[in-house]
mmCIF file of C-alpha atoms in Angstrom:
data_model
loop_
_atom_site.group_PDB
_atom_site.id
_atom_site.type_symbol
_atom_site.label_atom_id
_atom_site.label_comp_id
_atom_site.label_asym_id
_atom_site.label_seq_id
_atom_site.Cartn_x
_atom_site.Cartn_y
_atom_site.Cartn_z
ATOM 1 C CA MET A 1 58.549 108.045 132.269
ATOM 2 C CA ALA A 2 60.392 110.234 129.767
ATOM 3 C CA THR A 3 63.482 108.043 129.996
ATOM 4 C CA ALA A 4 61.411 104.905 129.481
ATOM 5 C CA GLY A 5 59.716 106.561 126.518
ATOM 6 C CA ARG A 6 63.010 107.437 124.843
ATOM 7 C CA GLU A 7 64.417 103.964 125.327
ATOM 8 C CA LEU A 8 61.272 102.093 124.273
ATOM 9 C CA GLY A 9 60.783 104.446 121.334
ATOM 10 C CA ALA A 10 64.323 103.726 120.179
ATOM 11 C CA LEU A 11 63.458 100.021 120.195
ATOM 12 C CA GLY A 12 60.479 100.690 117.917
ATOM 13 C CA TRP A 13 57.935 99.616 120.542
ATOM 14 C CA THR A 14 55.928 102.888 120.502
ATOM 15 C CA PRO A 15 55.264 103.595 116.792
ATOM 16 C CA ALA A 16 53.184 106.534 115.529
ATOM 17 C CA THR A 17 52.458 108.083 118.978
ATOM 18 C CA SER A 18 50.983 104.757 120.149
ATOM 19 C CA SER A 19 51.459 103.369 123.660
ATOM 20 C CA ASN A 20 50.912 104.986 127.027
ATOM 21 C CA PHE A 21 52.759 105.037 130.320
ATOM 22 C CA SER A 22 51.940 105.891 133.908
ATOM 23 C CA MET A 23 53.411 106.027 137.389
ATOM 24 C CA ARG A 24 51.668 106.126 140.737
ATOM 25 C CA VAL A 25 51.979 109.509 142.453
ATOM 26 C CA ASP A 26 50.275 108.562 145.730
ATOM 27 C CA SER A 27 47.407 106.389 146.951
ATOM 28 C CA ALA A 28 44.844 108.460 145.022
ATOM 29 C CA HIS A 29 46.677 109.773 141.946
ATOM 30 C CA ALA A 30 48.781 108.692 138.982
ATOM 31 C CA ALA A 31 50.811 110.538 136.352
ATOM 32 C CA VAL A 32 49.871 109.452 132.815
ATOM 33 C CA THR A 33 50.914 110.379 129.310
ATOM 34 C CA ILE A 34 48.692 112.868 127.497
ATOM 35 C CA SER A 35 46.840 111.503 124.485
ATOM 36 C CA GLY A 36 48.560 111.659 121.085
ATOM 37 C CA ARG A 37 52.061 112.549 122.259
ATOM 38 C CA ASP A 38 55.210 111.002 120.815
ATOM 39 C CA LYS A 39 56.373 108.684 123.584
ATOM 40 C CA GLY A 40 59.953 108.838 122.350
ATOM 41 C CA ARG A 41 60.077 112.592 123.005
ATOM 42 C CA LEU A 42 58.194 113.011 126.271
ATOM 43 C CA GLY A 43 58.668 116.174 128.295
ATOM 44 C CA ILE A 44 56.950 117.623 131.343
ATOM 45 C CA ASP A 45 54.170 119.060 129.163
ATOM 46 C CA ASP A 46 53.331 115.587 127.847
ATOM 47 C CA ILE A 47 52.425 114.129 131.242
ATOM 48 C CA MET A 48 49.417 114.903 133.439
ATOM 49 C CA VAL A 49 47.918 113.793 136.744
ATOM 50 C CA VAL A 50 44.648 111.882 137.110
ATOM 51 C CA ASP A 51 42.784 110.457 140.064
ATOM 52 C CA LEU A 52 42.226 106.712 140.211
ATOM 53 C CA ASP A 53 38.880 107.131 138.454
ATOM 54 C CA GLY A 54 40.790 108.593 135.502
ATOM 55 C CA HIS A 55 39.661 112.199 135.943
ATOM 56 C CA ALA A 56 42.156 114.954 135.135
ATOM 57 C CA VAL A 57 43.556 116.868 138.098
ATOM 58 C CA GLY A 58 44.607 120.504 137.717
ATOM 59 C CA THR A 59 44.570 120.559 133.907
ATOM 60 C CA THR A 60 42.260 120.626 130.910
ATOM 61 C CA ALA A 61 44.545 118.244 129.004
ATOM 62 C CA ARG A 62 43.076 114.943 127.816
ATOM 63 C CA PRO A 63 44.679 111.781 129.202
ATOM 64 C CA SER A 64 45.305 108.738 127.054
ATOM 65 C CA ALA A 65 42.098 107.049 125.940
ATOM 66 C CA GLU A 66 43.259 103.945 127.808
ATOM 67 C CA THR A 67 43.817 105.646 131.163
ATOM 68 C CA ALA A 68 41.098 103.458 132.716
ATOM 69 C CA LEU A 69 43.306 100.408 132.143
ATOM 70 C CA HIS A 70 46.133 102.069 134.064
ATOM 71 C CA THR A 71 44.042 103.259 136.988
ATOM 72 C CA GLN A 72 42.457 99.812 137.249
ATOM 73 C CA ILE A 73 45.905 98.334 137.941
ATOM 74 C CA TYR A 74 46.593 100.877 140.680
ATOM 75 C CA ARG A 75 43.230 100.140 142.292
ATOM 76 C CA ARG A 76 43.649 96.353 142.095
ATOM 77 C CA PHE A 77 47.331 96.159 143.076
ATOM 78 C CA ALA A 78 48.312 98.351 146.007
ATOM 79 C CA ASP A 79 52.020 97.771 145.333
ATOM 80 C CA ALA A 80 51.860 98.673 141.612
ATOM 81 C CA GLY A 81 53.996 101.752 141.002
ATOM 82 C CA ALA A 82 54.162 101.921 137.192
ATOM 83 C CA VAL A 83 52.316 100.635 134.126
ATOM 84 C CA LEU A 84 53.699 100.365 130.589
ATOM 85 C CA HIS A 85 51.653 99.750 127.459
ATOM 86 C CA THR A 86 53.558 99.257 124.208
ATOM 87 C CA HIS A 87 52.977 98.063 120.642
ATOM 88 C CA SER A 88 56.023 96.114 119.541
ATOM 89 C CA ARG A 89 55.727 94.014 116.422
ATOM 90 C CA ALA A 90 56.070 90.771 118.392
ATOM 91 C CA GLN A 91 53.400 91.849 120.884
ATOM 92 C CA SER A 92 50.988 92.827 118.127
ATOM 93 C CA VAL A 93 51.549 89.677 116.032
ATOM 94 C CA ALA A 94 51.294 87.359 119.048
ATOM 95 C CA SER A 95 48.086 89.071 120.147
ATOM 96 C CA ARG A 96 46.471 88.108 116.810
ATOM 97 C CA LEU A 97 47.960 84.633 116.686
ATOM 98 C CA TYR A 98 46.835 83.632 120.185
ATOM 99 C CA ALA A 99 43.543 85.563 120.334
ATOM 100 C CA ALA A 100 41.412 82.472 119.663
ATOM 101 C CA GLN A 101 43.148 80.581 122.493
ATOM 102 C CA GLY A 102 42.673 83.512 124.848
ATOM 103 C CA LEU A 103 46.197 83.335 126.239
ATOM 104 C CA VAL A 104 49.854 82.686 125.574
ATOM 105 C CA ARG A 105 51.193 80.000 127.899
ATOM 106 C CA PHE A 106 54.910 80.054 128.720
ATOM 107 C CA GLU A 107 56.456 76.896 130.162
ATOM 108 C CA GLY A 108 60.076 75.932 130.686
ATOM 109 C CA TRP A 109 61.661 79.260 129.735
ATOM 110 C CA GLU A 110 64.412 80.464 132.066
ATOM 111 C CA LEU A 111 63.327 84.077 131.601
ATOM 112 C CA GLN A 112 59.980 83.380 133.284
ATOM 113 C CA LYS A 113 61.997 84.053 136.436
ATOM 114 C CA ALA A 114 62.216 87.730 135.436
ATOM 115 C CA ILE A 115 58.536 88.084 136.351
ATOM 116 C CA ALA A 116 57.960 88.911 140.025
ATOM 117 C CA GLY A 117 56.900 85.855 142.001
ATOM 118 C CA TYR A 118 58.404 83.310 139.586
ATOM 119 C CA THR A 119 61.483 81.543 140.912
ATOM 120 C CA THR A 120 61.864 78.621 138.518
ATOM 121 C CA HIS A 121 61.512 77.770 134.857
ATOM 122 C CA GLU A 122 59.467 74.783 136.044
ATOM 123 C CA SER A 123 56.336 76.891 136.182
ATOM 124 C CA VAL A 124 53.450 78.016 134.023
ATOM 125 C CA LEU A 125 53.063 81.685 133.167
ATOM 126 C CA ASP A 126 49.890 82.703 131.366
ATOM 127 C CA LEU A 127 49.611 85.961 129.443
ATOM 128 C CA PRO A 128 45.913 86.442 128.609
ATOM 129 C CA VAL A 129 44.762 87.923 125.309
ATOM 130 C CA PHE A 130 41.603 90.007 125.614
ATOM 131 C CA PRO A 131 39.428 91.003 122.621
ATOM 132 C CA ASN A 132 39.993 94.545 121.389
ATOM 133 C CA THR A 133 37.331 97.202 121.811
ATOM 134 C CA GLN A 134 37.178 100.989 121.854
ATOM 135 C CA ASP A 135 35.070 100.746 125.033
ATOM 136 C CA MET A 136 37.592 100.757 127.863
ATOM 137 C CA HIS A 137 34.885 99.796 130.370
ATOM 138 C CA VAL A 138 34.502 96.467 128.533
ATOM 139 C CA LEU A 139 38.238 95.813 128.782
ATOM 140 C CA VAL A 140 38.245 96.778 132.449
ATOM 141 C CA ARG A 141 35.468 94.252 133.097
ATOM 142 C CA GLN A 142 37.410 91.530 131.248
ATOM 143 C CA VAL A 143 40.517 92.157 133.343
ATOM 144 C CA ASP A 144 38.426 92.246 136.529
ATOM 145 C CA ALA A 145 36.787 88.932 135.604
ATOM 146 C CA TRP A 146 40.209 87.305 135.139
ATOM 147 C CA LEU A 147 41.389 88.564 138.517
ATOM 148 C CA ASP A 148 38.109 87.789 140.277
ATOM 149 C CA ALA A 149 38.466 84.186 139.076
ATOM 150 C CA GLY A 150 41.667 84.016 141.129
ATOM 151 C CA LYS A 151 43.999 83.752 138.141
ATOM 152 C CA PRO A 152 47.480 85.299 138.484
ATOM 153 C CA LEU A 153 47.978 88.351 136.283
ATOM 154 C CA HIS A 154 51.300 90.032 135.523
ATOM 155 C CA GLY A 155 50.428 91.447 132.134
ATOM 156 C CA TYR A 156 48.041 90.989 129.235
ATOM 157 C CA LEU A 157 47.746 91.400 125.489
ATOM 158 C CA ILE A 158 44.879 93.002 123.607
ATOM 159 C CA ASP A 159 44.048 91.404 120.261
ATOM 160 C CA GLY A 160 45.594 93.347 117.383
ATOM 161 C CA HIS A 161 46.908 95.883 119.834
ATOM 162 C CA GLY A 162 49.778 95.480 122.290
ATOM 163 C CA ILE A 163 50.756 94.599 125.842
ATOM 164 C CA TYR A 164 50.110 95.975 129.317
ATOM 165 C CA THR A 165 52.410 95.131 132.186
ATOM 166 C CA TRP A 166 53.282 96.685 135.534
ATOM 167 C CA GLY A 167 55.515 96.409 138.581
ATOM 168 C CA ARG A 168 56.396 97.958 141.909
ATOM 169 C CA ASP A 169 58.374 100.693 140.197
ATOM 170 C CA MET A 170 59.565 101.625 136.721
ATOM 171 C CA PRO A 171 62.670 99.364 136.761
ATOM 172 C CA GLU A 172 60.593 96.300 137.663
ATOM 173 C CA THR A 173 57.956 97.233 135.079
ATOM 174 C CA ARG A 174 60.669 97.598 132.415
ATOM 175 C CA ARG A 175 62.028 94.185 133.417
ATOM 176 C CA HIS A 176 58.589 92.619 133.051
ATOM 177 C CA LEU A 177 58.062 94.285 129.681
ATOM 178 C CA GLU A 178 61.440 93.138 128.357
ATOM 179 C CA ALA A 179 60.880 89.598 129.665
ATOM 180 C CA PHE A 180 57.469 89.317 128.005
ATOM 181 C CA GLU A 181 58.902 90.709 124.771
ATOM 182 C CA PHE A 182 61.691 88.128 124.815
ATOM 183 C CA LEU A 183 59.312 85.268 125.648
ATOM 184 C CA LEU A 184 56.863 86.268 122.910
ATOM 185 C CA ASN A 185 59.675 86.412 120.367
ATOM 186 C CA CYS A 186 60.848 82.949 121.449
ATOM 187 C CA GLU A 187 57.353 81.491 121.061
ATOM 188 C CA LEU A 188 56.950 83.100 117.629
ATOM 189 C CA ASP A 189 60.364 81.803 116.558
ATOM 190 C CA LEU A 190 59.427 78.284 117.666
ATOM 191 C CA LEU A 191 56.256 78.405 115.603
ATOM 192 C CA ARG A 192 58.199 79.558 112.543
ATOM 193 C CA LEU A 193 60.852 76.865 112.995
ATOM 194 C CA LYS A 194 58.266 74.123 113.515
ATOM 195 C CA GLY A 195 56.556 75.247 110.304
ATOM 196 C CA THR A 196 59.845 75.086 108.435
ATOM 197 C CA ALA A 197 60.636 71.627 109.786
ATOM 198 C CA SER A 198 57.250 70.120 108.920
#
């Protein structure tokens, strides 16, 4: 998690102590970043353990305010081993631009194949955009509703906020994050170029 924090911080994806990371410890616990810490300078004292209900284990430290969104992923996906939430400029801008549509739809991009389960560019990959709220229980219910409707979910944006994505382990989660970042930048570039050409 510290290595991911340094690398993502260097890319400018975790500005002003934003973002939060986690990794599954076992079937009942996860390690999460402590609230308000600089993700580009994480050390052992910046990470804590919670149970899958988000309660601190063995510490009085306060976990990230969005811990419930991490633990939800571990409860819903038994093979999820890491969750990354970042605030890159492209993620934040796209979240506002596509909020009214409720999703960003990727079609025909080769890099869709970087997302687990996608083997061809001839596919549709939806990245939902959920409304922002300070009530994490509301966001949890929105994510649950998407999943309960049987829709595939590999990540999501929060309007005016950033992205959440996950994978079996940290390398796969990093791959998913980088792929979504690239795809979002491509979609934003296309919109700019279409505007210039019109």
